[in-house]
């Protein structure tokens, strides 16, 4: 007769590390263990209680990751291989933009490309670098002086 699996006893304070917890679980289990990725374990736990396996946010993040993978795995075209977009194109403004317009454009692009919101980390870094360079160039411009009468 096979005994059911019992969780390792945490009476002595529990494991101090992941490896220690895994060793305790292997010692307590009557058969070999297989580690599962946390997102799949959460999905299975949701299914067991009658919920959908994925939340809307997880589905959106997964589809964004697939789209980013597809974009990065595609071979570069001749146009992108030879020239990178200008800082103004990256920010979506013209070279005549004011400091206020620059800041507004940067905020919009940063929100769209930020990794915490499903954006691409390299695109976010490109937006940050473009903003710093555009800010430097705008600061170097000669100040506009009003005409004296």
mmCIF file with all atom_site columns, C-alpha atoms in Angstrom:
data_model
loop_
_atom_site.group_PDB
_atom_site.id
_atom_site.type_symbol
_atom_site.label_atom_id
_atom_site.label_alt_id
_atom_site.label_comp_id
_atom_site.label_asym_id
_atom_site.label_entity_id
_atom_site.label_seq_id
_atom_site.pdbx_PDB_ins_code
_atom_site.Cartn_x
_atom_site.Cartn_y
_atom_site.Cartn_z
_atom_site.occupancy
_atom_site.B_iso_or_equiv
_atom_site.pdbx_formal_charge
_atom_site.auth_seq_id
_atom_site.auth_comp_id
_atom_site.auth_asym_id
_atom_site.auth_atom_id
_atom_site.pdbx_PDB_model_num
ATOM 1   C CA . UNK A 1 1   ? 0.000   0.000  0.000   1.00 0.00 ? 1   UNK A CA 1
ATOM 2   C CA . UNK A 1 2   ? 1.332   3.418  -0.985  1.00 0.00 ? 2   UNK A CA 1
ATOM 3   C CA . UNK A 1 3   ? 1.109   6.248  1.556   1.00 0.00 ? 3   UNK A CA 1
ATOM 4   C CA . UNK A 1 4   ? -0.283  9.608  0.399   1.00 0.00 ? 4   UNK A CA 1
ATOM 5   C CA . UNK A 1 5   ? 2.079   12.532 0.032   1.00 0.00 ? 5   UNK A CA 1
ATOM 6   C CA . UNK A 1 6   ? 2.512   14.602 3.189   1.00 0.00 ? 6   UNK A CA 1
ATOM 7   C CA . UNK A 1 7   ? 3.917   18.113 3.112   1.00 0.00 ? 7   UNK A CA 1
ATOM 8   C CA . UNK A 1 8   ? 7.239   18.579 4.919   1.00 0.00 ? 8   UNK A CA 1
ATOM 9   C CA . UNK A 1 9   ? 6.718   19.519 8.541   1.00 0.00 ? 9   UNK A CA 1
ATOM 10  C CA . UNK A 1 10  ? 7.542   23.166 9.273   1.00 0.00 ? 10  UNK A CA 1
ATOM 11  C CA . UNK A 1 11  ? 7.564   22.614 13.049  1.00 0.00 ? 11  UNK A CA 1
ATOM 12  C CA . UNK A 1 12  ? 11.316  23.241 13.276  1.00 0.00 ? 12  UNK A CA 1
ATOM 13  C CA . UNK A 1 13  ? 10.974  26.643 11.625  1.00 0.00 ? 13  UNK A CA 1
ATOM 14  C CA . UNK A 1 14  ? 10.718  25.599 7.981   1.00 0.00 ? 14  UNK A CA 1
ATOM 15  C CA . UNK A 1 15  ? 13.343  25.726 5.274   1.00 0.00 ? 15  UNK A CA 1
ATOM 16  C CA . UNK A 1 16  ? 15.765  28.606 5.005   1.00 0.00 ? 16  UNK A CA 1
ATOM 17  C CA . UNK A 1 17  ? 16.130  28.366 1.224   1.00 0.00 ? 17  UNK A CA 1
ATOM 18  C CA . UNK A 1 18  ? 14.423  26.967 -1.827  1.00 0.00 ? 18  UNK A CA 1
ATOM 19  C CA . UNK A 1 19  ? 16.988  24.170 -2.109  1.00 0.00 ? 19  UNK A CA 1
ATOM 20  C CA . UNK A 1 20  ? 16.464  23.161 1.518   1.00 0.00 ? 20  UNK A CA 1
ATOM 21  C CA . UNK A 1 21  ? 12.686  23.096 1.064   1.00 0.00 ? 21  UNK A CA 1
ATOM 22  C CA . UNK A 1 22  ? 13.080  20.986 -2.071  1.00 0.00 ? 22  UNK A CA 1
ATOM 23  C CA . UNK A 1 23  ? 15.342  18.526 -0.230  1.00 0.00 ? 23  UNK A CA 1
ATOM 24  C CA . UNK A 1 24  ? 12.773  18.222 2.592   1.00 0.00 ? 24  UNK A CA 1
ATOM 25  C CA . UNK A 1 25  ? 9.965   17.654 0.088   1.00 0.00 ? 25  UNK A CA 1
ATOM 26  C CA . UNK A 1 26  ? 11.979  14.994 -1.755  1.00 0.00 ? 26  UNK A CA 1
ATOM 27  C CA . UNK A 1 27  ? 12.670  13.218 1.544   1.00 0.00 ? 27  UNK A CA 1
ATOM 28  C CA . UNK A 1 28  ? 8.961   13.240 2.446   1.00 0.00 ? 28  UNK A CA 1
ATOM 29  C CA . UNK A 1 29  ? 7.664   12.180 -0.985  1.00 0.00 ? 29  UNK A CA 1
ATOM 30  C CA . UNK A 1 30  ? 7.424   8.482  -1.855  1.00 0.00 ? 30  UNK A CA 1
ATOM 31  C CA . UNK A 1 31  ? 8.201   9.206  -5.550  1.00 0.00 ? 31  UNK A CA 1
ATOM 32  C CA . UNK A 1 32  ? 10.370  11.629 -7.555  1.00 0.00 ? 32  UNK A CA 1
ATOM 33  C CA . UNK A 1 33  ? 9.186   15.251 -7.555  1.00 0.00 ? 33  UNK A CA 1
ATOM 34  C CA . UNK A 1 34  ? 8.833   17.533 -10.529 1.00 0.00 ? 34  UNK A CA 1
ATOM 35  C CA . UNK A 1 35  ? 9.121   21.283 -10.067 1.00 0.00 ? 35  UNK A CA 1
ATOM 36  C CA . UNK A 1 36  ? 6.454   23.346 -11.813 1.00 0.00 ? 36  UNK A CA 1
ATOM 37  C CA . UNK A 1 37  ? 6.782   26.956 -12.912 1.00 0.00 ? 37  UNK A CA 1
ATOM 38  C CA . UNK A 1 38  ? 4.868   29.197 -10.488 1.00 0.00 ? 38  UNK A CA 1
ATOM 39  C CA . UNK A 1 39  ? 2.550   30.609 -13.164 1.00 0.00 ? 39  UNK A CA 1
ATOM 40  C CA . UNK A 1 40  ? 1.443   27.113 -14.184 1.00 0.00 ? 40  UNK A CA 1
ATOM 41  C CA . UNK A 1 41  ? 0.989   26.087 -10.564 1.00 0.00 ? 41  UNK A CA 1
ATOM 42  C CA . UNK A 1 42  ? -1.203  29.169 -9.950  1.00 0.00 ? 42  UNK A CA 1
ATOM 43  C CA . UNK A 1 43  ? -3.216  28.385 -13.085 1.00 0.00 ? 43  UNK A CA 1
ATOM 44  C CA . UNK A 1 44  ? -3.816  24.801 -11.947 1.00 0.00 ? 44  UNK A CA 1
ATOM 45  C CA . UNK A 1 45  ? -4.791  25.972 -8.448  1.00 0.00 ? 45  UNK A CA 1
ATOM 46  C CA . UNK A 1 46  ? -7.379  28.311 -10.038 1.00 0.00 ? 46  UNK A CA 1
ATOM 47  C CA . UNK A 1 47  ? -8.776  25.463 -12.146 1.00 0.00 ? 47  UNK A CA 1
ATOM 48  C CA . UNK A 1 48  ? -9.119  23.266 -9.059  1.00 0.00 ? 48  UNK A CA 1
ATOM 49  C CA . UNK A 1 49  ? -11.342 25.876 -7.364  1.00 0.00 ? 49  UNK A CA 1
ATOM 50  C CA . UNK A 1 50  ? -13.464 26.416 -10.486 1.00 0.00 ? 50  UNK A CA 1
ATOM 51  C CA . UNK A 1 51  ? -11.923 29.657 -11.779 1.00 0.00 ? 51  UNK A CA 1
ATOM 52  C CA . UNK A 1 52  ? -10.413 30.492 -15.140 1.00 0.00 ? 52  UNK A CA 1
ATOM 53  C CA . UNK A 1 53  ? -6.747  29.463 -15.250 1.00 0.00 ? 53  UNK A CA 1
ATOM 54  C CA . UNK A 1 54  ? -5.495  32.896 -16.351 1.00 0.00 ? 54  UNK A CA 1
ATOM 55  C CA . UNK A 1 55  ? -6.529  36.382 -15.313 1.00 0.00 ? 55  UNK A CA 1
ATOM 56  C CA . UNK A 1 56  ? -7.093  39.029 -17.978 1.00 0.00 ? 56  UNK A CA 1
ATOM 57  C CA . UNK A 1 57  ? -3.833  40.724 -16.968 1.00 0.00 ? 57  UNK A CA 1
ATOM 58  C CA . UNK A 1 58  ? -1.824  37.506 -17.344 1.00 0.00 ? 58  UNK A CA 1
ATOM 59  C CA . UNK A 1 59  ? -3.366  36.906 -20.767 1.00 0.00 ? 59  UNK A CA 1
ATOM 60  C CA . UNK A 1 60  ? -2.484  40.450 -21.856 1.00 0.00 ? 60  UNK A CA 1
ATOM 61  C CA . UNK A 1 61  ? 1.096   40.060 -20.607 1.00 0.00 ? 61  UNK A CA 1
ATOM 62  C CA . UNK A 1 62  ? 1.447   36.715 -22.380 1.00 0.00 ? 62  UNK A CA 1
ATOM 63  C CA . UNK A 1 63  ? 0.153   38.079 -25.693 1.00 0.00 ? 63  UNK A CA 1
ATOM 64  C CA . UNK A 1 64  ? 2.475   41.084 -25.380 1.00 0.00 ? 64  UNK A CA 1
ATOM 65  C CA . UNK A 1 65  ? 5.424   38.772 -24.762 1.00 0.00 ? 65  UNK A CA 1
ATOM 66  C CA . UNK A 1 66  ? 4.534   36.707 -27.830 1.00 0.00 ? 66  UNK A CA 1
ATOM 67  C CA . UNK A 1 67  ? 4.277   39.847 -29.961 1.00 0.00 ? 67  UNK A CA 1
ATOM 68  C CA . UNK A 1 68  ? 7.648   41.118 -28.686 1.00 0.00 ? 68  UNK A CA 1
ATOM 69  C CA . UNK A 1 69  ? 9.236   37.721 -29.382 1.00 0.00 ? 69  UNK A CA 1
ATOM 70  C CA . UNK A 1 70  ? 7.828   37.723 -32.906 1.00 0.00 ? 70  UNK A CA 1
ATOM 71  C CA . UNK A 1 71  ? 9.127   41.250 -33.532 1.00 0.00 ? 71  UNK A CA 1
ATOM 72  C CA . UNK A 1 72  ? 12.609  40.521 -32.211 1.00 0.00 ? 72  UNK A CA 1
ATOM 73  C CA . UNK A 1 73  ? 12.944  37.160 -33.969 1.00 0.00 ? 73  UNK A CA 1
ATOM 74  C CA . UNK A 1 74  ? 12.088  38.564 -37.407 1.00 0.00 ? 74  UNK A CA 1
ATOM 75  C CA . UNK A 1 75  ? 15.143  39.284 -39.561 1.00 0.00 ? 75  UNK A CA 1
ATOM 76  C CA . UNK A 1 76  ? 15.940  43.009 -39.725 1.00 0.00 ? 76  UNK A CA 1
ATOM 77  C CA . UNK A 1 77  ? 15.011  44.814 -42.896 1.00 0.00 ? 77  UNK A CA 1
ATOM 78  C CA . UNK A 1 78  ? 17.588  46.790 -44.850 1.00 0.00 ? 78  UNK A CA 1
ATOM 79  C CA . UNK A 1 79  ? 16.124  50.090 -43.633 1.00 0.00 ? 79  UNK A CA 1
ATOM 80  C CA . UNK A 1 80  ? 16.395  49.195 -39.950 1.00 0.00 ? 80  UNK A CA 1
ATOM 81  C CA . UNK A 1 81  ? 19.768  47.510 -40.324 1.00 0.00 ? 81  UNK A CA 1
ATOM 82  C CA . UNK A 1 82  ? 21.424  50.585 -41.828 1.00 0.00 ? 82  UNK A CA 1
ATOM 83  C CA . UNK A 1 83  ? 19.875  53.417 -39.871 1.00 0.00 ? 83  UNK A CA 1
ATOM 84  C CA . UNK A 1 84  ? 18.301  53.729 -36.459 1.00 0.00 ? 84  UNK A CA 1
ATOM 85  C CA . UNK A 1 85  ? 15.331  56.064 -35.981 1.00 0.00 ? 85  UNK A CA 1
ATOM 86  C CA . UNK A 1 86  ? 16.197  59.585 -34.934 1.00 0.00 ? 86  UNK A CA 1
ATOM 87  C CA . UNK A 1 87  ? 15.560  60.742 -31.390 1.00 0.00 ? 87  UNK A CA 1
ATOM 88  C CA . UNK A 1 88  ? 12.680  62.845 -32.660 1.00 0.00 ? 88  UNK A CA 1
ATOM 89  C CA . UNK A 1 89  ? 11.050  59.853 -34.385 1.00 0.00 ? 89  UNK A CA 1
ATOM 90  C CA . UNK A 1 90  ? 11.548  57.750 -31.261 1.00 0.00 ? 90  UNK A CA 1
ATOM 91  C CA . UNK A 1 91  ? 9.709   60.360 -29.193 1.00 0.00 ? 91  UNK A CA 1
ATOM 92  C CA . UNK A 1 92  ? 7.118   61.092 -31.893 1.00 0.00 ? 92  UNK A CA 1
ATOM 93  C CA . UNK A 1 93  ? 7.796   64.851 -32.103 1.00 0.00 ? 93  UNK A CA 1
ATOM 94  C CA . UNK A 1 94  ? 9.550   67.276 -34.461 1.00 0.00 ? 94  UNK A CA 1
ATOM 95  C CA . UNK A 1 95  ? 12.971  68.793 -33.907 1.00 0.00 ? 95  UNK A CA 1
ATOM 96  C CA . UNK A 1 96  ? 11.296  72.178 -33.317 1.00 0.00 ? 96  UNK A CA 1
ATOM 97  C CA . UNK A 1 97  ? 9.398   70.940 -30.234 1.00 0.00 ? 97  UNK A CA 1
ATOM 98  C CA . UNK A 1 98  ? 9.495   72.940 -27.025 1.00 0.00 ? 98  UNK A CA 1
ATOM 99  C CA . UNK A 1 99  ? 10.614  71.587 -23.660 1.00 0.00 ? 99  UNK A CA 1
ATOM 100 C CA . UNK A 1 100 ? 6.977   71.221 -22.588 1.00 0.00 ? 100 UNK A CA 1
ATOM 101 C CA . UNK A 1 101 ? 6.086   69.270 -25.747 1.00 0.00 ? 101 UNK A CA 1
ATOM 102 C CA . UNK A 1 102 ? 9.181   67.107 -25.251 1.00 0.00 ? 102 UNK A CA 1
ATOM 103 C CA . UNK A 1 103 ? 8.224   66.240 -21.694 1.00 0.00 ? 103 UNK A CA 1
ATOM 104 C CA . UNK A 1 104 ? 4.638   65.415 -22.719 1.00 0.00 ? 104 UNK A CA 1
ATOM 105 C CA . UNK A 1 105 ? 5.825   63.187 -25.585 1.00 0.00 ? 105 UNK A CA 1
ATOM 106 C CA . UNK A 1 106 ? 8.330   61.433 -23.319 1.00 0.00 ? 106 UNK A CA 1
ATOM 107 C CA . UNK A 1 107 ? 5.657   60.629 -20.737 1.00 0.00 ? 107 UNK A CA 1
ATOM 108 C CA . UNK A 1 108 ? 3.372   59.156 -23.395 1.00 0.00 ? 108 UNK A CA 1
ATOM 109 C CA . UNK A 1 109 ? 6.139   57.061 -24.980 1.00 0.00 ? 109 UNK A CA 1
ATOM 110 C CA . UNK A 1 110 ? 7.485   55.966 -21.575 1.00 0.00 ? 110 UNK A CA 1
ATOM 111 C CA . UNK A 1 111 ? 4.052   54.698 -20.526 1.00 0.00 ? 111 UNK A CA 1
ATOM 112 C CA . UNK A 1 112 ? 3.650   52.854 -23.827 1.00 0.00 ? 112 UNK A CA 1
ATOM 113 C CA . UNK A 1 113 ? 7.078   51.182 -23.731 1.00 0.00 ? 113 UNK A CA 1
ATOM 114 C CA . UNK A 1 114 ? 7.626   50.619 -19.990 1.00 0.00 ? 114 UNK A CA 1
ATOM 115 C CA . UNK A 1 115 ? 8.284   46.938 -19.180 1.00 0.00 ? 115 UNK A CA 1
ATOM 116 C CA . UNK A 1 116 ? 5.938   47.024 -16.170 1.00 0.00 ? 116 UNK A CA 1
ATOM 117 C CA . UNK A 1 117 ? 3.110   47.878 -18.572 1.00 0.00 ? 117 UNK A CA 1
ATOM 118 C CA . UNK A 1 118 ? 3.929   45.165 -21.094 1.00 0.00 ? 118 UNK A CA 1
ATOM 119 C CA . UNK A 1 119 ? 6.413   47.166 -23.151 1.00 0.00 ? 119 UNK A CA 1
ATOM 120 C CA . UNK A 1 120 ? 9.782   46.172 -24.517 1.00 0.00 ? 120 UNK A CA 1
ATOM 121 C CA . UNK A 1 121 ? 12.730  46.977 -22.194 1.00 0.00 ? 121 UNK A CA 1
ATOM 122 C CA . UNK A 1 122 ? 15.046  47.871 -25.097 1.00 0.00 ? 122 UNK A CA 1
ATOM 123 C CA . UNK A 1 123 ? 12.430  50.225 -26.562 1.00 0.00 ? 123 UNK A CA 1
ATOM 124 C CA . UNK A 1 124 ? 12.015  51.861 -23.145 1.00 0.00 ? 124 UNK A CA 1
ATOM 125 C CA . UNK A 1 125 ? 15.772  52.383 -22.855 1.00 0.00 ? 125 UNK A CA 1
ATOM 126 C CA . UNK A 1 126 ? 15.793  53.881 -26.365 1.00 0.00 ? 126 UNK A CA 1
ATOM 127 C CA . UNK A 1 127 ? 13.026  56.310 -25.364 1.00 0.00 ? 127 UNK A CA 1
ATOM 128 C CA . UNK A 1 128 ? 14.964  57.326 -22.236 1.00 0.00 ? 128 UNK A CA 1
ATOM 129 C CA . UNK A 1 129 ? 18.173  57.899 -24.207 1.00 0.00 ? 129 UNK A CA 1
ATOM 130 C CA . UNK A 1 130 ? 16.292  59.877 -26.864 1.00 0.00 ? 130 UNK A CA 1
ATOM 131 C CA . UNK A 1 131 ? 14.684  62.043 -24.181 1.00 0.00 ? 131 UNK A CA 1
ATOM 132 C CA . UNK A 1 132 ? 18.031  62.872 -22.552 1.00 0.00 ? 132 UNK A CA 1
ATOM 133 C CA . UNK A 1 133 ? 19.601  63.773 -25.893 1.00 0.00 ? 133 UNK A CA 1
ATOM 134 C CA . UNK A 1 134 ? 16.579  65.853 -26.974 1.00 0.00 ? 134 UNK A CA 1
ATOM 135 C CA . UNK A 1 135 ? 16.580  67.623 -23.616 1.00 0.00 ? 135 UNK A CA 1
ATOM 136 C CA . UNK A 1 136 ? 20.270  68.454 -24.061 1.00 0.00 ? 136 UNK A CA 1
ATOM 137 C CA . UNK A 1 137 ? 19.705  69.776 -27.591 1.00 0.00 ? 137 UNK A CA 1
ATOM 138 C CA . UNK A 1 138 ? 16.746  71.926 -26.564 1.00 0.00 ? 138 UNK A CA 1
ATOM 139 C CA . UNK A 1 139 ? 18.749  73.401 -23.688 1.00 0.00 ? 139 UNK A CA 1
ATOM 140 C CA . UNK A 1 140 ? 21.551  74.334 -26.119 1.00 0.00 ? 140 UNK A CA 1
ATOM 141 C CA . UNK A 1 141 ? 19.243  76.309 -28.384 1.00 0.00 ? 141 UNK A CA 1
ATOM 142 C CA . UNK A 1 142 ? 19.621  80.046 -28.235 1.00 0.00 ? 142 UNK A CA 1
ATOM 143 C CA . UNK A 1 143 ? 16.865  81.533 -26.078 1.00 0.00 ? 143 UNK A CA 1
ATOM 144 C CA . UNK A 1 144 ? 14.179  83.396 -27.976 1.00 0.00 ? 144 UNK A CA 1
ATOM 145 C CA . UNK A 1 145 ? 14.418  87.079 -27.124 1.00 0.00 ? 145 UNK A CA 1
ATOM 146 C CA . UNK A 1 146 ? 11.423  89.346 -27.489 1.00 0.00 ? 146 UNK A CA 1
ATOM 147 C CA . UNK A 1 147 ? 11.837  92.194 -29.983 1.00 0.00 ? 147 UNK A CA 1
ATOM 148 C CA . UNK A 1 148 ? 12.446  95.598 -28.488 1.00 0.00 ? 148 UNK A CA 1
ATOM 149 C CA . UNK A 1 149 ? 10.389  98.458 -29.892 1.00 0.00 ? 149 UNK A CA 1
#
